[in-house]
Short mmCIF file of C-alpha atoms in Angstrom, two decimals:
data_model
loop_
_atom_site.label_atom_id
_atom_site.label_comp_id
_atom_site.label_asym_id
_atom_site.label_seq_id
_atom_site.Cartn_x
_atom_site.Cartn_y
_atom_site.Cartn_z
CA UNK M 289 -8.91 16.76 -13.77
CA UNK M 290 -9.52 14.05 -11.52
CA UNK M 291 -10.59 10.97 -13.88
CA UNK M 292 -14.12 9.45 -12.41
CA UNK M 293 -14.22 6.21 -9.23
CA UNK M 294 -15.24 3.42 -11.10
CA UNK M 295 -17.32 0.72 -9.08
CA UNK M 296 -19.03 -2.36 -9.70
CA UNK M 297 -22.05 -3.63 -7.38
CA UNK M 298 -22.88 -7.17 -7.37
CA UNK M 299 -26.20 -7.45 -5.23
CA UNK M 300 -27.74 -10.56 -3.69
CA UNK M 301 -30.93 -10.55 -2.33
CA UNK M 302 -32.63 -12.27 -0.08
CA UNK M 303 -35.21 -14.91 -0.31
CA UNK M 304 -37.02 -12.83 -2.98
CA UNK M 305 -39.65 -14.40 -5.50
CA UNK M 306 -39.80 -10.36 -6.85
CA UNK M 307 -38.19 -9.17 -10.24
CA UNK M 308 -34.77 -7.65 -10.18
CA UNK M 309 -36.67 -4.04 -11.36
CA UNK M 310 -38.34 -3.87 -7.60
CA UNK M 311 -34.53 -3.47 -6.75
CA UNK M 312 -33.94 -0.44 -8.76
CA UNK M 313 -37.02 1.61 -8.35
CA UNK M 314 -36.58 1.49 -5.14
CA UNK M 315 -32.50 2.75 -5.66
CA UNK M 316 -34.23 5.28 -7.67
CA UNK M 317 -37.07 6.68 -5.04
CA UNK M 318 -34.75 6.59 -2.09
CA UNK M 319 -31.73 7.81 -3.92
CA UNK M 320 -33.24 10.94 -4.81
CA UNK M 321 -34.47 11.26 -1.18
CA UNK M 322 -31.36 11.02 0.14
CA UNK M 323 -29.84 13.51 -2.46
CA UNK M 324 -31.79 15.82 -1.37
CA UNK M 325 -30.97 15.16 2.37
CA UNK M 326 -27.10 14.56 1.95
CA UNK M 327 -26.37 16.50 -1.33
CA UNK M 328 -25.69 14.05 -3.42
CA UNK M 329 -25.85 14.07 -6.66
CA UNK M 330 -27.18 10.75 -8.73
CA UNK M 331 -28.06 10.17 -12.36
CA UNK M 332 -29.76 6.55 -12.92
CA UNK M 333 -28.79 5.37 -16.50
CA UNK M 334 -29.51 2.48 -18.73
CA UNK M 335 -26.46 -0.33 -18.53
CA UNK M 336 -25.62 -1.38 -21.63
CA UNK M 337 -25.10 -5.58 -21.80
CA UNK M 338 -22.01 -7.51 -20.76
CA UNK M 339 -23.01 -10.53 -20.27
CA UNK M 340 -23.85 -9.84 -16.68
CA UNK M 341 -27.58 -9.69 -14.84
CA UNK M 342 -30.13 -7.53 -14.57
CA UNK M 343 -28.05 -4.04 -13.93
CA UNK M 344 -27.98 -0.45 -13.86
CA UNK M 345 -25.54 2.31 -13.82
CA UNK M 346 -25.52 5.47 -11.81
CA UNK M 347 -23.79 8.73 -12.31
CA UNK M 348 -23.08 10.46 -9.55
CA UNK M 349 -21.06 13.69 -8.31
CA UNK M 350 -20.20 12.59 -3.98
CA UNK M 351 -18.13 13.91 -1.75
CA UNK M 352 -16.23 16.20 -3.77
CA UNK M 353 -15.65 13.31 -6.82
CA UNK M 354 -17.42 11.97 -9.90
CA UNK M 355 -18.19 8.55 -9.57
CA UNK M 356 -19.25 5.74 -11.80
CA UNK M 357 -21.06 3.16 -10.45
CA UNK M 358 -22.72 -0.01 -12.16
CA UNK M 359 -25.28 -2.19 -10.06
CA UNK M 360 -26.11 -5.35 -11.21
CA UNK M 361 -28.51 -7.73 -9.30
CA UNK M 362 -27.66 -11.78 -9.11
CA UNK M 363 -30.71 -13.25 -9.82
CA UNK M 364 -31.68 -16.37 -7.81
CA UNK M 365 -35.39 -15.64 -7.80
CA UNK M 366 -36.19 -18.40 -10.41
CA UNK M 367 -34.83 -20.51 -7.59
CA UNK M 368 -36.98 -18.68 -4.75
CA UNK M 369 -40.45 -19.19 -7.20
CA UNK M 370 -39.70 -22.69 -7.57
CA UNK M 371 -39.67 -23.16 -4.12
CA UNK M 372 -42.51 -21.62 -3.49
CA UNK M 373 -45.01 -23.53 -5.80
CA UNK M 374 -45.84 -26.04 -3.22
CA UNK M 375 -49.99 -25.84 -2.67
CA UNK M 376 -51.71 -24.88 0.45
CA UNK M 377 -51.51 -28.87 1.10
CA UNK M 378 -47.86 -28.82 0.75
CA UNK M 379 -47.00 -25.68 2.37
CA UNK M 380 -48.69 -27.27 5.51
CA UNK M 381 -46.16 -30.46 5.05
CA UNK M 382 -43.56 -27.80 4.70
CA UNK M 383 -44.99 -26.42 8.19
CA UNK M 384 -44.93 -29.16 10.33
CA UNK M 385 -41.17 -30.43 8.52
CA UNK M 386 -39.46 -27.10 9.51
CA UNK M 387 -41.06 -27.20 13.18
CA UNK M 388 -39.56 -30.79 13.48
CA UNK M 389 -35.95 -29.70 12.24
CA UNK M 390 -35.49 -26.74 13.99
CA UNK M 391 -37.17 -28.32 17.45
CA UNK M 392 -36.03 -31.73 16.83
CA UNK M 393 -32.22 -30.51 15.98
CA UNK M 394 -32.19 -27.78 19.12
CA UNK M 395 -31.34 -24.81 16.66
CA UNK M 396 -34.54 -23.13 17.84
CA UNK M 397 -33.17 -22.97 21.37
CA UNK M 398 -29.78 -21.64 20.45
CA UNK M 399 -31.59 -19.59 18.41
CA UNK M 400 -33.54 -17.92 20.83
CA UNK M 401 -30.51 -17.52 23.00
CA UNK M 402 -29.36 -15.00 20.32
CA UNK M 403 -32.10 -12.68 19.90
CA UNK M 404 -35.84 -13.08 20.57
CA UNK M 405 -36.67 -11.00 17.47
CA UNK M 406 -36.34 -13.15 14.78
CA UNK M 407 -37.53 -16.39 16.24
CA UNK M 408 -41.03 -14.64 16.88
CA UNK M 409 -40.82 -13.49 13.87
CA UNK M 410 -40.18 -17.45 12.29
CA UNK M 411 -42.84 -18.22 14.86
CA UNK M 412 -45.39 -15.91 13.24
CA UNK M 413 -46.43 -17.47 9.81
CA UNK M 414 -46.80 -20.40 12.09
CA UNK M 415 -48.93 -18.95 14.54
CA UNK M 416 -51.00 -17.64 11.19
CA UNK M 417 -51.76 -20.50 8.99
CA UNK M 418 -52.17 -22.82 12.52
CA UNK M 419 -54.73 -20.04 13.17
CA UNK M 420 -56.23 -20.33 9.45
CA UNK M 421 -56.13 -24.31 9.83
CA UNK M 422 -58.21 -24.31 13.08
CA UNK M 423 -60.54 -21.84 12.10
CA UNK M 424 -61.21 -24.12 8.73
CA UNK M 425 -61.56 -27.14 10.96
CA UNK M 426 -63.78 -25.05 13.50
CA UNK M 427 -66.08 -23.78 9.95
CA UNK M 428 -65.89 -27.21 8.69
CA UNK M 429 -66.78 -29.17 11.69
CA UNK M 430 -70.03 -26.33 12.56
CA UNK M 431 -71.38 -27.16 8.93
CA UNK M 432 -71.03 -31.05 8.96
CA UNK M 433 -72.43 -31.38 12.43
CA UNK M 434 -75.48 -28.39 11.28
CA UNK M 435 -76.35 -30.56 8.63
CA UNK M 436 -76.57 -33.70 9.98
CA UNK M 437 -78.57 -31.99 13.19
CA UNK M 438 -81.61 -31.02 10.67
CA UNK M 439 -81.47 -34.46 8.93
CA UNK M 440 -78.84 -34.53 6.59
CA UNK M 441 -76.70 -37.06 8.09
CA UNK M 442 -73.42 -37.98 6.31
CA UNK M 443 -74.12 -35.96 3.47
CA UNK M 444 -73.03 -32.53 5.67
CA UNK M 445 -69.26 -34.32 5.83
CA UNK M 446 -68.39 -33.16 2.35
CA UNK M 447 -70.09 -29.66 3.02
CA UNK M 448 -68.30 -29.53 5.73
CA UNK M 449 -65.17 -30.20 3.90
CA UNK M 450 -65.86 -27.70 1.16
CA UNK M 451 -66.19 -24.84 3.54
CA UNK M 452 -63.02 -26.31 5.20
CA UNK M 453 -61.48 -25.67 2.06
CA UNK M 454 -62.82 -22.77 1.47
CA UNK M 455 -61.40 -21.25 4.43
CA UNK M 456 -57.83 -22.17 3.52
CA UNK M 457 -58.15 -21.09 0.36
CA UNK M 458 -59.13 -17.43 1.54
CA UNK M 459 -56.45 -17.31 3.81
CA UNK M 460 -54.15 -18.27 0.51
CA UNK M 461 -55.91 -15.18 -1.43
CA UNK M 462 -54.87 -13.10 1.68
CA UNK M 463 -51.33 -13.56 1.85
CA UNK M 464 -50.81 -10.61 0.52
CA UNK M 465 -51.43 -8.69 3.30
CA UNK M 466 -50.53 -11.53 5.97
CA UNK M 467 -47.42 -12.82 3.93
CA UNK M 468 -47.31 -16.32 6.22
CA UNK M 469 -47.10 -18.57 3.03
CA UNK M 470 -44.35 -16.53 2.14
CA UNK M 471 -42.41 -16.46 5.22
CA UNK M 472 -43.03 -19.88 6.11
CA UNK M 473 -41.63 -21.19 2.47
CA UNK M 474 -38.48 -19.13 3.31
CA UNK M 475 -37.70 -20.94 6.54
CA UNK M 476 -38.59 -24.37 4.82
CA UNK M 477 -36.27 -23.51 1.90
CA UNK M 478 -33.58 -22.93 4.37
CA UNK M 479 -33.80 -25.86 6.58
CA UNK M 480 -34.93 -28.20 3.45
CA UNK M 481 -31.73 -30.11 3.48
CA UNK M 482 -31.54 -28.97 7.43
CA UNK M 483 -28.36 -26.40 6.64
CA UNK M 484 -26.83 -27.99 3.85
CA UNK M 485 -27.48 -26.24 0.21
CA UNK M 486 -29.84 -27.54 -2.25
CA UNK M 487 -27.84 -28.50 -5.97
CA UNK M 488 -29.44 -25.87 -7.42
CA UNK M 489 -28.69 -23.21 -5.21
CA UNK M 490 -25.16 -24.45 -4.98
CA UNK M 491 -24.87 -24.33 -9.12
CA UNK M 492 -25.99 -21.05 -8.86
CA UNK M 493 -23.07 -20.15 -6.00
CA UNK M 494 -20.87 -21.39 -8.38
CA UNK M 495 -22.05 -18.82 -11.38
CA UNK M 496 -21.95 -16.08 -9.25
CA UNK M 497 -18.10 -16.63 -8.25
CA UNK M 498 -17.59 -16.76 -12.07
CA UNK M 499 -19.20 -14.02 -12.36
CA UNK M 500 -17.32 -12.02 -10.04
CA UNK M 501 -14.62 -13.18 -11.68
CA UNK M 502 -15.46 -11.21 -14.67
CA UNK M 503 -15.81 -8.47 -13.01
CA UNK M 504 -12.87 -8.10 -11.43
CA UNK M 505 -11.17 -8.33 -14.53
CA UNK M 506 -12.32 -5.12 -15.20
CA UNK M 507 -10.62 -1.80 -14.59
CA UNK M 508 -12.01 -0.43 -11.60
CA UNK M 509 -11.40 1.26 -8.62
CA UNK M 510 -14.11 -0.77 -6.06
CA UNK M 511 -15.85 -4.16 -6.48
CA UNK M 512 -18.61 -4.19 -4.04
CA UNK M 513 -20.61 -7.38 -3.21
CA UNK M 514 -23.53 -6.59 -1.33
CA UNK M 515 -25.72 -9.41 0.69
CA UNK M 516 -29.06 -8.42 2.14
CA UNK M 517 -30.68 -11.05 4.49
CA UNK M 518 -30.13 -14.66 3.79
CA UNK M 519 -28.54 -13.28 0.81
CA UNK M 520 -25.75 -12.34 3.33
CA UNK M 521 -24.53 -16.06 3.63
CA UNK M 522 -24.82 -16.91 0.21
CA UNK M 523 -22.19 -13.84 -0.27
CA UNK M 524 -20.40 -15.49 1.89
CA UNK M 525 -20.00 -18.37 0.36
CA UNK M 526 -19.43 -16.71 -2.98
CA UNK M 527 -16.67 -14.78 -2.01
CA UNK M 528 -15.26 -18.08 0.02
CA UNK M 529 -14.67 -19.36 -3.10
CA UNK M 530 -13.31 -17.09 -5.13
CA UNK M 531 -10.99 -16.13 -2.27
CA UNK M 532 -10.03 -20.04 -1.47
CA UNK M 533 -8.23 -19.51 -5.37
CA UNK M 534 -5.02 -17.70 -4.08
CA UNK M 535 -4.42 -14.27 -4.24
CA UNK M 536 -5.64 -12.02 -7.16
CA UNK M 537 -4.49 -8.63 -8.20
CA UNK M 538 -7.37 -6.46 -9.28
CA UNK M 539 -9.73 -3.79 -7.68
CA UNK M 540 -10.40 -3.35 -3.70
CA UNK M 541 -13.01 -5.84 -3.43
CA UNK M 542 -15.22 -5.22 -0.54
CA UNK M 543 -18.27 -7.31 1.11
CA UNK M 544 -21.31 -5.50 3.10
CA UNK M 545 -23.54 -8.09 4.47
CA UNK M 546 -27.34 -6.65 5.60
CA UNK M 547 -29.43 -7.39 7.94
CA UNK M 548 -28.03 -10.82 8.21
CA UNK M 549 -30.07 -14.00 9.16
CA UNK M 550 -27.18 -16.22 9.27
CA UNK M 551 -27.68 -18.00 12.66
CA UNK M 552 -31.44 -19.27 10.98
CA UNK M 553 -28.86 -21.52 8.55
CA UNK M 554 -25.58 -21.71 10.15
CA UNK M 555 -26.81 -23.24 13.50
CA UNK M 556 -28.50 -26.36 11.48
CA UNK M 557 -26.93 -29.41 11.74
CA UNK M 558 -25.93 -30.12 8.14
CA UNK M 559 -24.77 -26.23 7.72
CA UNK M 560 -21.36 -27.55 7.50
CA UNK M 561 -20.30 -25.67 4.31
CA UNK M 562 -21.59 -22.43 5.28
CA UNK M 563 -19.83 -22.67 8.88
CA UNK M 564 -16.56 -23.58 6.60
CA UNK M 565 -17.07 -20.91 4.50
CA UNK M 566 -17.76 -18.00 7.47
CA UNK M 567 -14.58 -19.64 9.67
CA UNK M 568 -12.50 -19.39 6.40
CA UNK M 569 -13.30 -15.77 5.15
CA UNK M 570 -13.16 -14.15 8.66
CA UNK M 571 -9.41 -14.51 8.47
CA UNK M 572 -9.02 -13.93 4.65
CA UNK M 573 -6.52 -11.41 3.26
CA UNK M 574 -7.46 -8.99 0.01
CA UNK M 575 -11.12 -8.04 1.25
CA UNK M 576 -12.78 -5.81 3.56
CA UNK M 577 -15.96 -7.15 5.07
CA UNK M 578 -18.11 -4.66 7.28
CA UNK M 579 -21.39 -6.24 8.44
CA UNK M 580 -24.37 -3.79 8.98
CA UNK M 581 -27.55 -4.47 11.08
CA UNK M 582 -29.97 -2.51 13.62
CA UNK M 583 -32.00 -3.67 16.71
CA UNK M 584 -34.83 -2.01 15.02
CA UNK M 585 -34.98 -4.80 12.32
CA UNK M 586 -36.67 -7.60 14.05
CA UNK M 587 -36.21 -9.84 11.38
CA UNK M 588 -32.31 -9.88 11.73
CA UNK M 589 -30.18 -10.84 13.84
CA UNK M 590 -28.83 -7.49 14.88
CA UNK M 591 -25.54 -6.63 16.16
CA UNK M 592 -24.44 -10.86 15.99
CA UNK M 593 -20.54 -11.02 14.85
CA UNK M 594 -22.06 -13.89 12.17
CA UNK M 595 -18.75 -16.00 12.29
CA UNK M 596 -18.29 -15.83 16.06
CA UNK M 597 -21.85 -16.57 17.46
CA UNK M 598 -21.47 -19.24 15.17
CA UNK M 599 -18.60 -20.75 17.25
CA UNK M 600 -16.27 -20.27 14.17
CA UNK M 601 -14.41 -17.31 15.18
CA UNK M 602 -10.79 -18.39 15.77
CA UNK M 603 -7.35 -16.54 16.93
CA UNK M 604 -6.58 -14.79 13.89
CA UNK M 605 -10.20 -13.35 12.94
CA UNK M 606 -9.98 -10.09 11.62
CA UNK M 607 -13.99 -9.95 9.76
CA UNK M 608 -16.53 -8.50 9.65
CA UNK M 609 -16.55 -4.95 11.47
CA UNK M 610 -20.23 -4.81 12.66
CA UNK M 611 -22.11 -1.85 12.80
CA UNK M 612 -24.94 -0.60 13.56
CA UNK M 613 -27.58 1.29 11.42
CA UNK M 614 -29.42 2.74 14.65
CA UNK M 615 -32.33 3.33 13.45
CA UNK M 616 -33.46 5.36 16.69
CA UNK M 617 -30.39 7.92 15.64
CA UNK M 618 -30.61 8.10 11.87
CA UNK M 619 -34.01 8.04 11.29
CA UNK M 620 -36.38 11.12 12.82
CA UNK M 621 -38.99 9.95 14.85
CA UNK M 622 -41.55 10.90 12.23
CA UNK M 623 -39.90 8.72 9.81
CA UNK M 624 -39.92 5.76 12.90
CA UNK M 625 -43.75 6.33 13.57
CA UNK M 626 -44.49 6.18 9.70
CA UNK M 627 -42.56 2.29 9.45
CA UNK M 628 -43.42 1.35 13.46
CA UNK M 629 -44.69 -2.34 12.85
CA UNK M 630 -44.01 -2.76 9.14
CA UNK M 631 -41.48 -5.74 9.14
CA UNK M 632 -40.75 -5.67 6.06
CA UNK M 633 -40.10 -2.26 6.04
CA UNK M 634 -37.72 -1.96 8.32
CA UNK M 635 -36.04 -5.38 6.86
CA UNK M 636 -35.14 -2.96 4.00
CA UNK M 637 -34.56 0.49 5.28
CA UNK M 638 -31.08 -0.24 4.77
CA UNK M 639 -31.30 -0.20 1.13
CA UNK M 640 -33.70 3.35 2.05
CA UNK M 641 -32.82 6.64 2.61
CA UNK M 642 -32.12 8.53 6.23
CA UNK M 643 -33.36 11.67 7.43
CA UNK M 644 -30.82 12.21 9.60
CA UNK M 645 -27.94 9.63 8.54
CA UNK M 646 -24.55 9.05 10.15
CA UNK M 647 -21.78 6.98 9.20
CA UNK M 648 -24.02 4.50 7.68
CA UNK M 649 -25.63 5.79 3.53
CA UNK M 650 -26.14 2.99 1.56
CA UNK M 651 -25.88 5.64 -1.78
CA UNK M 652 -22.55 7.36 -0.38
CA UNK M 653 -21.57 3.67 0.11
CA UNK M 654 -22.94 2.31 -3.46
CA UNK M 655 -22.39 5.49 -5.23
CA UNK M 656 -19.41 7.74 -3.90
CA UNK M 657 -15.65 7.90 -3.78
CA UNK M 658 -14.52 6.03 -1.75
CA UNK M 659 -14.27 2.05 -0.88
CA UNK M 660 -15.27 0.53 1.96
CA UNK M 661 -11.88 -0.26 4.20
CA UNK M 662 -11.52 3.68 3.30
CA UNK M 663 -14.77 4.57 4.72
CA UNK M 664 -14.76 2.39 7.86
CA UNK M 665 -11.06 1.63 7.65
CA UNK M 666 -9.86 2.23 11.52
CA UNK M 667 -13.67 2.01 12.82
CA UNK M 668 -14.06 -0.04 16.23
CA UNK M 669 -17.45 -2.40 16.28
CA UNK M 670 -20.52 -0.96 17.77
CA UNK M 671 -21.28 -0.79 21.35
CA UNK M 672 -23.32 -3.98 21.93
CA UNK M 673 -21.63 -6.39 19.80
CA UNK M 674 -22.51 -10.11 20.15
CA UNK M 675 -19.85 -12.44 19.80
CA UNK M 676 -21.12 -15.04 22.34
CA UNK M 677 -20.59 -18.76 20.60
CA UNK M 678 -23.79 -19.96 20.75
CA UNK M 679 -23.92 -22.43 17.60
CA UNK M 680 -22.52 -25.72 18.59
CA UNK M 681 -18.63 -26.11 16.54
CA UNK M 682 -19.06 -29.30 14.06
#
């Protein structure tokens, strides 16, 4: 009898303030969709402690195998909260800081020599809460000049102000539905130190490589480190690390980036470790790094080789493959009408389930037999590729 795969997933979101349970309902719902699509078979189960994250494990019969798989999630939304606890005051400070860096430091222009997509989608919590700011000043301004028109004087100025206020604050209660606060905190936390890593988020870098460590000290058969959205570069610098440490016997360890927003960091002036970091691991031995995105998902930067448009691709680079998740191919265009518009929604289809899936299932991937350099092993990049070098080299 053929003994069980045994994997280990180490997850990083993205710029997430959410719980680490969000994570695995939503393995749960769309797993058991795509059972029933691809006939798999998945069992969630409760993961016992080992000194690890938030985690769960799955039991699963795919492709003709049992497999074991345990998911754990690395947690930097403590991280993501903090930054986020700046006031409507200070989020408008954070606003006009970010438009100066990425203007002022021409990333916005190489940016948008990439793919239009995601720079209208930076541009739109700023096109939101400018919106929400003139509007308060347009309220304000009516009710101090109403005032003082029927005799009130200077005493309408701090009516004026109120409803001013007022305003702003609604547009706070609305975000959400609008999610601009939320957005526009993520690009500020990215270009805070314009590129470079705050301490914190570098300490926590440092935990998860340690981590890793752990688990790859383990018997198993795959170690999987997945990287959705601008958690992408951070697994990139993770596995930099560990990787910079000499070889390592062990497990096939394997990296699948998602939906990747690596250009919004990399091309920042002061982005020199995580330019190091992509130059250095596209030409590392003992991994296999496949890169996943889809034009569909606005909010990436789809089909962009991360280390070449970078300008950090040299003679010898061998990562990642990208692919594409092709959205107009795997998903039926009931499924597309249902998620047409819904940013978000598309941002994370690739942690979803397809109705009519191809080479690309993120629960054959997560949850069946084989590892990744066996499943795409041989596999040429998609048609449409970007590799122009549009960052500027340090």
């Amino acid at each position: 009898m053929t003994a069980p795969f045994r994997r280990h997933v180490l997850y990083l979101p993205g710029f997430d303030p959410i719980p680490p349970r969000r994570y695995r309902e939503l393995y749960r719902r769309e797993g058991a969709d795509q059972a029933q699509i691809s006939g798999h078979r998945l069992r969630m189960k409760k993961a016992q402690p080992d000194g690890g994250g938030f985690a769960w494990r799955v039991g699963s019969h795919v492709e003709g195998r049992d497999v074991e798989t345990r998911i754990e999630v690395a947690l930097w939304s403590d991280i993501v909260q903090a930054s986020m606890s700046a006031g409507i005051a200070g989020t408008y400070r954070q606003l006009f800081r970010t438009i100066w860096i990425y203007i002022g430091s021409g990333t916005i222009g190489r940016l948008m020599r990439l793919r239009r997509g995601p720079v209208i989608a930076a541009f739109y919590p700023i096109a939101v809460l400018m919106a929400q700011l003139a509007l308060a000043l347009l309220a304000g301004g009516l009710v101090t000049f109403g005032v003082a028109a029927v005799g009130g004087g200077l005493f309408g100025v701090p009516f004026g102000l109120a409803v001013a206020w007022g305003v702003l604050v609604l547009g706070r209660r609305l975000d959400h539905r609008l999610f601009a606060y939320y957005l526009m905190h993520d690009y500020a936390f990215t270009c805070a130190n314009h590129g470079a890593y705050p301490s914190a988020l570098e300490d926590r870098i440092t935990r998860f490589r340690d981590r890793l460590k752990t688990i790859l000290a383990q018997d198993l058969d795959e170690v999987l480190v997945i990287g959705h959205s601008s958690g992408a570069y951070l697994a990139v610098s993770v596995l930099a690390d560990l990787l910079r440490e000499g070889p390592r016997p062990g497990p096939a360890l394997s990296l699948l980036t998602l939906g990747h927003v690596v250009p919004m960091a990399a091309f920042l002036p002061r982005a020199d470790r995580l330019r190091a970091d992509l130059a250095f691991l596209s030409q590392a031995d003992g991994l296999f790094w496949t890169d996943v995105t889809a034009p569909g998902d606005a909010c990436c930067f789809a089909l962009c080789d991360p280390v070449a448009v970078c300008g950090m691709a040299g003679p010898d680079q061998k990562w990642p493959l990208v692919l594409s998740a092709a959205y107009t191919q795997t998903l039926s265009p009931e499924r597309q009408r249902a998620i047409r518009n819904r940013w978000f929604r598309l941002h994370f289809q690739y942690l979803c389930a397809f109705d009519r899936p191809g080479d690309y299932d993120y629960f054959a991937i997560t949850a069946g037999p084989r590892t990744l350099a066996q499943r795409f092993g041989g596999r040429k990049p998609s048609p449409g590729r970007i590799t122009r070098p549009v960052g500027a080299r340090p």
